Amino acid sequence: MIIVKIGGGAGINLRGIIGDLAELKEKFIIVHGANALRDKLAEDLGQPKKVVTSVSGYSSVYSDETLIDHMMMAYAGARNKRIVELCHQHGINAVGLSGLDGKAVQGVRNKGIRVYQDGKLKVLRDYSGKPEAVNRPLFDLLLDHGYVPVVTVPIIDEQNTAINTENDDVVRVLQKALHAETVVNLIEAPGFLENRENEGSLIKRIPSAELEAREGQVDGRMKRKMLAVRKLFEHGASRVIIADGRSEHPVAEALAGKGTVIE
Amino acid sequence: MIIVKIGGGAGINLRGIIGDLAELKEKFIIVHGANALRDKLAEDLGQPKKVVTSVSGYSSVYSDETLIDHMMMAYAGARNKRIVELCHQHGINAVGLSGLDGKAVQGVRNKGIRVYQDGKLKVLRDYSGKPEAVNRPLFDLLLDHGYVPVVTVPIIDEQNTAINTENDDVVRVLQKALHAETVVNLIEAPGFLENRENEGSLIKRIPSAELEAREGQVDGRMKRKMLAVRKLFEHGASRVIIADGRSEHPVAEALAGKGTVIE
């Protein structure tokens, strides 16, 4: 079983990815983002996303009801259905699933973000959280009958409310539940880079045992990405490939070892 | 088996409908629209829908790629996922499906609309068509395992392309394939009206044998609606109820005989 995560950037070569997947012998599922589409939609609607800064200095997107609506439109709507359409055009019998559908991906809502507002300490609660479990029987039912799940956010929380979460975390719970050996993560870069500004600085191999040490050397979004990869190995993945989703054959090249191979 | 069609108007009482469905003993599936949401989205994006007039004088929405994107966002995205969320909050194990997912609803694309443009006869081809079949095994698979399909447009054509279609036609192919005896159609009116301007002019009962004669007495959208109902009886429906989706208990009241009952 392979999990193919398709990034939500505007430069991702969807047609190339789905064409490659149609040639794949192994079973696979797709998890995808849509951040470029969501940000464009929010901007075009004049309702850009809000960012809040916690008392401890971390910035995060404030997931209010409007943001969840935009996610439903961009992720579960346009991007998911265009990917499903493209799959059928390549002979892949795809079924799109948000985490809400059949409670495919279940999470726990965040307790709130501690912020200062007008000089007072407040707890801002939004519609965001962490995935904890998947509806394994639903995935098995679909996979056993030849369907390929195409999964995206939002997910469902313990009160059956739609919440925002990181797709990296969705991949984590799916990998654990479905015992996927390989995770291919297609992004808008050649792989993990030593220097974010230089696409020539690709890190070609990382032994999985070195991931924790590497986390100490990077920060921000990269640190979070490294941690997400490390968790995949903790739950039994044997290979994670971070590769370029913009190339002509993103999946074929990734599986041939192009990109950052962690094993 | 009951098919509950939920209209896409802004005044539809979704919470009341889903609350009623949670109490239902029979199996059911949901088909829903989202026209108010789609029109608002298109307007907010400054890309209102285009209407073309054929040489024979019929007006129709021109379903270009942008319109299909808006449908994916409004119907398969926000509206579908909010209904699925509401279902889970009421203990209904809903799975949202556009017609694309697992080729749930398959259609044939229209050959084109003959129009005059700059004085010349042209054939405008758009992304619209008619549903012809459903993926019955997929519906059975879900229903047999306790899932409630929540179905909406777009559907998939013979070239695996997403196309727009009328939800009334989606109901027709589903009713035929799933042998649903009852169809409940929840709209923003008390039912079929003698006079569209007067909500007090409700037609309470129509014997199904009288439908064809009635079609001769009405025109436009109403004629199309009557024809759609007649086709349901041709394919084995025994009761069609057109009822008010704005009331406190839309489904319970419809099944108790409020609205226009055709049988």
Coordinates of C-alpha atoms in Angstrom, one line a residue:
Chain A
M1 CA 0.0 0.0 0.0
I2 CA 1.3 3.4 -1.0
I3 CA -0.1 6.7 0.2
V4 CA 0.4 9.5 -2.3
K5 CA 0.1 13.0 -0.9
I6 CA -0.5 15.6 -3.5
G7 CA 0.4 19.1 -2.3
G8 CA -2.1 22.0 -2.8
G9 CA 0.3 24.3 -4.7
A10 CA -0.7 25.9 -8.0
G11 CA 2.4 24.4 -9.8
I12 CA 1.6 20.8 -9.1
N13 CA 1.3 18.7 -12.2
L14 CA -2.0 16.8 -11.5
R15 CA -2.2 15.3 -14.9
G16 CA 1.3 13.9 -14.7
I17 CA 0.6 12.5 -11.2
I18 CA -2.6 10.8 -12.1
G19 CA -1.1 9.4 -15.3
D20 CA 1.7 7.8 -13.3
L21 CA -0.7 6.4 -10.7
A22 CA -2.7 4.7 -13.5
E23 CA 0.4 2.6 -14.3
L24 CA 1.0 1.6 -10.7
K25 CA 0.8 -2.1 -9.7
E26 CA 0.5 -1.6 -6.0
K27 CA -2.7 -0.5 -4.2
F28 CA -2.7 3.2 -3.3
I29 CA -4.8 6.0 -1.9
I30 CA -4.5 9.7 -2.5
V31 CA -4.5 12.5 0.1
H32 CA -4.5 16.0 -1.3
G33 CA -4.3 19.6 -0.4
A34 CA -5.8 22.7 -2.1
N35 CA -4.1 25.7 -0.3
A36 CA -3.5 27.7 -3.4
L37 CA -7.1 27.3 -4.5
R38 CA -8.4 28.1 -1.1
D39 CA -6.3 31.2 -0.7
K40 CA -7.3 32.4 -4.1
L41 CA -11.0 31.8 -3.4
A42 CA -10.8 33.6 0.0
E43 CA -9.0 36.5 -1.7
D44 CA -11.4 36.7 -4.6
L45 CA -14.3 36.7 -2.1
G46 CA -12.7 39.5 -0.1
Q47 CA -12.5 37.2 3.0
P48 CA -8.8 36.5 3.4
K49 CA -7.8 34.0 6.1
K50 CA -7.0 35.5 9.5
V51 CA -3.8 34.7 11.4
V52 CA -3.6 34.9 15.2
T53 CA -0.5 34.9 17.3
S54 CA -0.6 33.0 20.6
V55 CA 0.9 34.3 23.9
S56 CA 3.8 32.0 23.4
G57 CA 4.5 33.6 20.0
Y58 CA 3.2 30.9 17.5
S59 CA 1.2 32.1 14.5
S60 CA -1.7 30.0 13.2
V61 CA -4.6 30.3 10.8
Y62 CA -7.8 31.1 12.6
S63 CA -10.3 28.5 11.4
D64 CA -13.7 30.2 11.7
E65 CA -16.9 29.0 10.1
T66 CA -16.1 31.0 6.9
L67 CA -12.7 29.4 6.6
I68 CA -14.3 25.9 7.0
D69 CA -16.8 26.8 4.2
H70 CA -13.9 27.9 2.0
M71 CA -12.1 24.6 2.8
M72 CA -15.2 22.6 1.9
M73 CA -15.4 24.5 -1.4
A74 CA -11.8 24.4 -2.4
Y75 CA -10.5 21.1 -0.9
A76 CA -13.6 18.8 -0.7
G77 CA -15.3 20.6 -3.7
A78 CA -13.3 21.8 -6.7
R79 CA -9.9 20.2 -6.1
N80 CA -11.2 16.9 -4.9
K81 CA -13.8 16.5 -7.7
R82 CA -11.3 17.6 -10.4
I83 CA -8.8 15.0 -9.1
V84 CA -11.6 12.3 -9.1
E85 CA -12.6 13.3 -12.7
L86 CA -8.9 13.1 -13.8
C87 CA -8.6 9.7 -12.1
H88 CA -11.6 8.3 -14.1
Q89 CA -10.1 9.7 -17.3
H90 CA -7.1 7.5 -16.6
G91 CA -9.1 4.5 -15.6
I92 CA -8.7 4.9 -11.8
N93 CA -12.0 4.2 -10.1
A94 CA -11.8 7.1 -7.6
V95 CA -14.1 8.0 -4.8
G96 CA -13.6 11.4 -3.1
L97 CA -13.9 11.5 0.7
S98 CA -13.6 14.3 3.1
G99 CA -12.9 13.3 6.7
L100 CA -16.6 13.9 7.3
D101 CA -17.9 11.3 4.9
G102 CA -18.7 8.2 6.8
K103 CA -16.5 9.8 9.5
A104 CA -13.5 8.7 7.4
V105 CA -11.0 10.8 9.4
Q106 CA -11.9 11.5 13.1
G107 CA -10.2 14.1 15.2
V108 CA -10.2 16.0 18.5
R109 CA -10.9 19.7 18.4
N110 CA -8.2 22.0 19.8
K111 CA -9.0 23.5 23.2
G112 CA -8.2 27.0 22.1
I113 CA -5.5 29.5 21.4
R114 CA -4.4 31.7 24.3
V115 CA -4.0 35.3 22.9
Y116 CA -3.8 38.8 24.2
Q117 CA -6.7 40.9 23.0
D118 CA -7.0 44.6 24.1
G119 CA -4.4 43.8 26.8
K120 CA -6.5 40.9 28.2
L121 CA -5.7 37.2 28.1
K122 CA -8.4 35.4 26.1
V123 CA -8.8 31.8 24.8
L124 CA -9.9 31.8 21.2
R125 CA -11.6 28.6 20.2
D126 CA -11.7 27.8 16.5
Y127 CA -12.7 24.9 14.2
S128 CA -9.3 23.2 14.2
G129 CA -7.9 20.0 15.7
K130 CA -5.8 16.9 15.3
P131 CA -6.8 13.6 13.6
E132 CA -6.8 10.6 15.9
A133 CA -8.4 7.8 14.0
V134 CA -9.8 6.7 10.7
N135 CA -12.8 4.6 9.7
R136 CA -10.8 1.6 8.7
P137 CA -13.8 -0.6 7.7
L138 CA -14.9 2.1 5.2
F139 CA -11.5 2.3 3.6
D140 CA -11.3 -1.5 3.5
L141 CA -14.8 -1.7 2.0
L142 CA -13.9 0.7 -0.8
L143 CA -10.4 -0.7 -1.5
D144 CA -11.6 -4.3 -1.5
H145 CA -14.2 -3.4 -4.1
G146 CA -11.7 -1.7 -6.4
Y147 CA -12.3 1.9 -5.5
V148 CA -9.4 4.3 -4.8
P149 CA -10.2 6.8 -2.0
V150 CA -9.2 10.4 -2.6
V151 CA -9.0 12.0 0.8
T152 CA -8.9 15.5 2.0
V153 CA -9.9 17.9 4.8
P154 CA -12.0 18.9 6.6
I155 CA -12.2 16.1 9.1
I156 CA -14.9 15.4 11.8
D157 CA -14.3 16.1 15.5
E158 CA -15.7 14.3 18.6
Q159 CA -18.9 16.4 18.5
N160 CA -19.4 15.6 14.8
T161 CA -18.3 19.1 13.8
A162 CA -16.2 19.8 10.7
I163 CA -12.7 20.9 11.7
N164 CA -9.5 22.0 9.9
T165 CA -6.3 20.1 10.3
E166 CA -3.0 19.5 8.7
N167 CA -3.0 17.1 5.8
D168 CA 0.4 15.8 7.0
D169 CA -1.5 14.6 10.1
V170 CA -4.2 13.0 8.0
V171 CA -1.5 11.1 6.2
R172 CA -0.1 10.0 9.6
V173 CA -3.3 8.4 10.8
L174 CA -4.0 6.8 7.4
Q175 CA -0.5 5.3 7.2
K176 CA -0.9 3.8 10.7
A177 CA -4.4 2.5 10.1
L178 CA -3.8 1.1 6.6
H179 CA -0.2 -0.1 7.3
A180 CA 1.1 1.7 4.2
E181 CA 4.8 0.9 3.7
T182 CA 5.5 3.8 1.4
V183 CA 4.5 7.4 1.5
V184 CA 5.1 9.7 -1.5
N185 CA 4.8 13.4 -0.7
L186 CA 4.6 15.6 -3.8
I187 CA 5.5 19.2 -3.2
E188 CA 6.5 22.3 -5.1
A189 CA 10.3 21.7 -4.6
P190 CA 12.7 18.9 -5.6
G191 CA 12.5 17.5 -2.0
F192 CA 13.9 18.5 1.4
L193 CA 16.5 21.3 0.7
E194 CA 19.5 22.2 2.8
N195 CA 18.8 25.8 1.8
R196 CA 15.2 26.7 1.1
E197 CA 16.3 29.4 -1.3
N198 CA 18.4 27.0 -3.4
E199 CA 16.6 24.2 -5.3
G200 CA 20.1 22.8 -6.0
S201 CA 20.6 22.0 -2.4
L202 CA 18.5 18.8 -2.4
I203 CA 19.1 16.4 0.4
K204 CA 19.0 13.1 -1.5
R205 CA 19.0 10.5 1.3
I206 CA 18.2 10.7 5.0
P207 CA 18.5 7.5 7.1
S208 CA 15.3 7.4 9.2
A209 CA 17.4 7.1 12.3
E210 CA 18.9 10.5 11.7
L211 CA 15.5 12.3 11.5
E212 CA 15.4 13.3 15.2
A213 CA 18.9 14.8 15.1
R214 CA 18.0 16.8 11.9
E215 CA 14.9 18.2 13.6
G216 CA 17.3 20.0 16.0
Q217 CA 19.0 21.7 13.0
V218 CA 16.0 23.2 11.3
D219 CA 13.1 25.3 12.4
G220 CA 9.5 26.5 11.6
R221 CA 7.6 24.6 8.9
M222 CA 10.6 22.4 8.1
K223 CA 10.9 21.2 11.7
R224 CA 7.2 20.3 11.6
K225 CA 7.6 18.4 8.3
M226 CA 10.6 16.4 9.7
L227 CA 8.6 15.5 12.8
A228 CA 5.7 14.4 10.6
V229 CA 8.0 12.1 8.7
R230 CA 9.6 10.7 11.8
K231 CA 6.1 9.7 13.1
L232 CA 5.4 7.8 9.9
F233 CA 8.5 5.6 10.7
E234 CA 7.3 5.1 14.3
H235 CA 4.1 3.7 13.0
G236 CA 5.7 1.2 10.6
A237 CA 6.4 3.1 7.3
S238 CA 9.6 1.7 5.6
R239 CA 10.0 4.5 3.0
V240 CA 9.0 8.1 2.7
I241 CA 9.8 10.0 -0.5
I242 CA 9.5 13.8 -0.7
A243 CA 9.6 14.6 -4.4
D244 CA 8.8 17.2 -7.0
G245 CA 5.1 17.4 -7.9
R246 CA 5.9 19.8 -10.7
S247 CA 7.9 17.4 -12.9
E248 CA 6.6 15.5 -15.9
H249 CA 6.3 12.2 -14.1
P250 CA 6.2 13.0 -10.4
V251 CA 5.2 9.6 -9.0
A252 CA 7.3 7.5 -11.4
E253 CA 10.4 9.7 -10.6
A254 CA 9.7 9.6 -6.9
L255 CA 9.5 5.8 -6.8
A256 CA 12.6 5.6 -8.9
G257 CA 14.4 7.5 -6.1
K258 CA 14.4 11.1 -7.3
G259 CA 13.8 13.6 -4.5
T260 CA 14.6 13.1 -0.8
V261 CA 14.4 9.4 0.1
I262 CA 14.1 8.6 3.7
E263 CA 14.3 4.9 4.8
Chain B
M1 CA -36.7 3.0 0.1
I2 CA -37.4 6.7 0.1
I3 CA -35.5 9.3 -1.9
V4 CA -35.5 12.7 -0.2
K5 CA -34.7 15.5 -2.6
I6 CA -33.7 18.7 -0.7
G7 CA -34.0 21.9 -2.8
G8 CA -31.1 24.3 -3.1
G9 CA -33.0 27.4 -2.0
A10 CA -31.7 29.7 0.8
G11 CA -34.9 29.2 2.9
I12 CA -34.7 25.4 3.2
N13 CA -34.7 24.2 6.8
L14 CA -31.8 21.8 6.7
R15 CA -31.7 21.2 10.4
G16 CA -35.4 20.3 10.5
I17 CA -35.1 18.0 7.5
I18 CA -32.1 16.1 8.9
G19 CA -33.7 15.9 12.4
D20 CA -36.8 14.3 10.8
L21 CA -34.7 11.9 8.8
A22 CA -33.0 10.7 11.9
E23 CA -36.4 9.4 13.2
L24 CA -37.2 7.6 9.9
K25 CA -37.6 3.8 10.1
E26 CA -37.3 3.1 6.3
K27 CA -34.0 3.2 4.3
F28 CA -33.4 6.5 2.5
I29 CA -31.0 8.4 0.4
I30 CA -30.6 12.1 0.0
V31 CA -30.3 14.1 -3.2
H32 CA -29.7 17.8 -2.8
G33 CA -29.3 21.1 -4.7
A34 CA -27.4 24.2 -3.9
N35 CA -28.5 26.8 -6.4
A36 CA -28.8 29.7 -4.0
L37 CA -25.3 29.0 -2.7
R38 CA -23.9 28.6 -6.3
D39 CA -25.5 31.8 -7.5
K40 CA -24.3 33.7 -4.5
L41 CA -20.7 32.3 -5.0
A42 CA -20.7 33.2 -8.7
E43 CA -22.0 36.7 -8.0
D44 CA -19.5 37.2 -5.1
L45 CA -16.7 36.1 -7.5
G46 CA -17.9 38.5 -10.1
Q47 CA -18.5 35.6 -12.5
P48 CA -22.3 35.3 -12.8
K49 CA -23.8 32.4 -14.8
K50 CA -24.3 33.0 -18.5
V51 CA -27.6 32.2 -20.1
V52 CA -27.9 31.4 -23.8
T53 CA -31.0 31.3 -26.0
S54 CA -31.3 28.6 -28.6
V55 CA -32.6 29.3 -32.1
S56 CA -35.9 27.7 -31.0
G57 CA -36.2 30.2 -28.2
Y58 CA -35.3 28.1 -25.2
S59 CA -33.1 29.7 -22.6
S60 CA -30.6 27.7 -20.6
V61 CA -27.6 28.1 -18.4
Y62 CA -24.3 27.9 -20.3
S63 CA -22.2 25.3 -18.3
D64 CA -18.7 26.3 -19.0
E65 CA -15.6 25.2 -17.1
T66 CA -16.0 28.0 -14.5
L67 CA -19.6 27.1 -13.9
I68 CA -18.6 23.4 -13.3
D69 CA -16.0 24.6 -10.8
H70 CA -18.6 26.7 -9.0
M71 CA -20.9 23.7 -8.9
M72 CA -18.1 21.6 -7.5
M73 CA -17.5 24.2 -4.8
A74 CA -21.2 24.9 -3.9
Y75 CA -22.9 21.6 -4.5
A76 CA -20.3 18.9 -3.9
G77 CA -18.3 21.1 -1.6
A78 CA -19.9 23.4 1.0
R79 CA -23.6 22.3 0.7
N80 CA -22.8 18.6 0.5
K81 CA -20.3 18.6 3.4
R82 CA -22.5 20.8 5.6
I83 CA -25.4 18.3 5.1
V84 CA -23.1 15.3 5.8
E85 CA -21.9 17.1 9.0
L86 CA -25.5 17.7 10.1
C87 CA -26.4 14.1 9.4
H88 CA -23.6 12.9 11.7
Q89 CA -24.8 15.3 14.4
H90 CA -28.1 13.5 14.2
G91 CA -26.7 10.0 14.1
I92 CA -27.1 9.4 10.4
N93 CA -23.9 7.8 8.9
A94 CA -23.8 9.9 5.8
V95 CA -21.3 9.6 2.9
G96 CA -21.4 12.5 0.3
L97 CA -21.2 11.5 -3.3
S98 CA -21.1 13.6 -6.4
G99 CA -22.0 11.8 -9.6
L100 CA -18.2 11.6 -10.3
D101 CA -17.4 9.6 -7.2
G102 CA -17.1 5.9 -8.2
K103 CA -19.1 7.1 -11.3
A104 CA -22.1 7.1 -9.0
V105 CA -24.3 8.9 -11.6
Q106 CA -23.4 8.5 -15.3
G107 CA -24.7 10.6 -18.1
V108 CA -24.5 11.5 -21.7
R109 CA -23.2 15.0 -22.7
N110 CA -25.5 17.2 -24.7
K111 CA -24.6 17.6 -28.4
G112 CA -24.7 21.4 -28.2
I113 CA -27.1 24.3 -28.3
R114 CA -27.9 25.9 -31.7
V115 CA -27.6 29.6 -31.3
Y116 CA -27.3 32.7 -33.5
Q117 CA -24.0 34.6 -32.8
D118 CA -23.2 37.7 -34.8
G119 CA -25.9 36.7 -37.3
K120 CA -24.4 33.2 -37.9
L121 CA -25.8 29.8 -36.8
K122 CA -23.4 28.2 -34.3
V123 CA -23.5 25.1 -32.2
L124 CA -22.3 25.9 -28.6
R125 CA -21.2 22.8 -26.8
D126 CA -21.1 23.1 -23.0
Y127 CA -20.6 20.8 -20.0
S128 CA -24.2 19.7 -19.6
G129 CA -26.1 16.5 -20.2
K130 CA -28.6 13.9 -19.0
P131 CA -28.1 11.2 -16.5
E132 CA -28.6 7.7 -17.9
A133 CA -27.5 5.2 -15.3
V134 CA -26.2 4.9 -11.7
N135 CA -23.5 2.7 -10.2
R136 CA -26.0 0.5 -8.4
P137 CA -23.3 -1.8 -6.8
L138 CA -21.7 1.2 -5.1
F139 CA -25.1 2.4 -3.7
D140 CA -25.8 -1.2 -2.5
L141 CA -22.4 -1.5 -1.0
L142 CA -22.9 1.7 1.0
L143 CA -26.5 1.0 2.0
D144 CA -25.8 -2.6 3.0
H145 CA -23.1 -1.4 5.3
G146 CA -25.3 1.3 7.0
Y147 CA -24.1 4.3 5.1
V148 CA -26.6 6.9 3.8
P149 CA -25.5 8.3 0.4
V150 CA -25.9 12.1 0.1
V151 CA -25.9 12.7 -3.7
T152 CA -25.4 15.8 -5.8
V153 CA -24.2 17.1 -9.1
P154 CA -22.0 17.3 -11.1
I155 CA -22.3 13.9 -12.8
I156 CA -19.8 12.1 -15.1
D157 CA -20.3 11.8 -18.9
E158 CA -19.3 9.0 -21.3
Q159 CA -15.9 10.6 -21.7
N160 CA -15.4 10.8 -17.9
T161 CA -15.9 14.5 -17.9
A162 CA -17.8 16.4 -15.2
I163 CA -21.1 17.7 -16.5
N164 CA -24.0 19.7 -15.1
T165 CA -27.5 18.2 -15.1
E166 CA -30.9 18.7 -13.4
N167 CA -31.2 17.2 -9.9
D168 CA -34.7 16.1 -10.9
D169 CA -33.1 13.8 -13.5
V170 CA -30.7 12.5 -11.0
V171 CA -33.6 11.6 -8.8
R172 CA -35.2 9.9 -11.7
V173 CA -32.3 7.5 -12.5
L174 CA -31.8 6.8 -8.8
Q175 CA -35.5 6.0 -8.2
K176 CA -35.4 3.6 -11.2
A177 CA -32.2 1.9 -10.2
L178 CA -32.9 1.6 -6.4
H179 CA -36.6 0.9 -6.8
A180 CA -37.6 3.6 -4.4
E181 CA -41.4 3.6 -3.8
T182 CA -41.6 7.1 -2.3
V183 CA -39.9 10.3 -3.5
V184 CA -40.2 13.4 -1.2
N185 CA -39.3 16.6 -2.9
L186 CA -38.7 19.5 -0.5
I187 CA -39.0 22.9 -2.1
E188 CA -39.5 26.6 -1.1
A189 CA -43.3 26.4 -1.5
P190 CA -46.1 24.5 0.1
G191 CA -46.2 22.1 -2.9
F192 CA -47.5 22.4 -6.5
L193 CA -49.6 25.6 -6.7
E194 CA -52.5 26.4 -9.0
N195 CA -51.2 30.0 -9.0
R196 CA -47.5 30.4 -8.5
E197 CA -48.1 33.8 -6.9
N198 CA -50.5 32.5 -4.3
E199 CA -49.1 30.0 -1.7
G200 CA -52.8 29.4 -0.6
S201 CA -53.5 27.7 -4.0
L202 CA -51.9 24.4 -3.1
I203 CA -52.9 21.4 -5.1
K204 CA -53.3 18.8 -2.4
R205 CA -53.8 15.6 -4.4
I206 CA -53.0 14.6 -8.0
P207 CA -53.9 11.1 -9.1
S208 CA -50.8 9.9 -11.1
A209 CA -53.0 9.1 -14.0
E210 CA -53.9 12.8 -14.4
L211 CA -50.3 14.0 -14.6
E212 CA -50.1 14.0 -18.4
A213 CA -53.3 16.0 -18.8
R214 CA -52.1 18.5 -16.2
E215 CA -48.8 19.0 -18.2
G216 CA -50.9 20.4 -21.0
Q217 CA -52.3 23.1 -18.7
V218 CA -49.0 24.5 -17.4
D219 CA -45.8 25.7 -18.9
G220 CA -42.1 26.5 -18.4
R221 CA -40.4 25.1 -15.3
M222 CA -43.7 23.7 -13.9
K223 CA -44.3 21.7 -17.0
R224 CA -40.8 20.2 -16.7
K225 CA -41.4 19.4 -13.0
M226 CA -44.7 17.6 -13.8
L227 CA -43.0 15.6 -16.5
A228 CA -40.2 14.6 -14.1
V229 CA -42.8 13.4 -11.6
R230 CA -44.7 11.4 -14.3
K231 CA -41.4 9.6 -15.3
L232 CA -41.0 8.5 -11.6
F233 CA -44.4 6.7 -11.8
E234 CA -43.4 5.1 -15.2
H235 CA -40.4 3.6 -13.4
G236 CA -42.3 2.2 -10.5
A237 CA -42.7 4.9 -7.9
S238 CA -45.9 4.6 -6.0
R239 CA -45.9 8.0 -4.2
V240 CA -44.4 11.4 -4.9
I241 CA -44.8 14.2 -2.4
I242 CA -43.9 17.8 -3.2
A243 CA -43.7 19.6 0.2
D244 CA -42.5 22.6 2.0
G245 CA -38.8 22.5 2.9
R246 CA -39.1 25.6 5.0
S247 CA -41.4 24.3 7.7
E248 CA -40.4 23.1 11.1
H249 CA -40.6 19.4 10.3
P250 CA -40.5 19.2 6.5
V251 CA -40.1 15.4 6.1
A252 CA -42.5 14.4 8.9
E253 CA -45.1 16.7 7.5
A254 CA -44.6 15.5 3.9
L255 CA -44.9 11.9 4.9
A256 CA -48.1 12.8 6.9
G257 CA -49.6 14.0 3.7
K258 CA -49.0 17.8 3.8
G259 CA -48.1 19.3 0.5
T260 CA -49.0 17.9 -3.0
V261 CA -49.4 14.1 -2.8
I262 CA -49.3 12.3 -6.1
E263 CA -50.2 8.7 -6.1

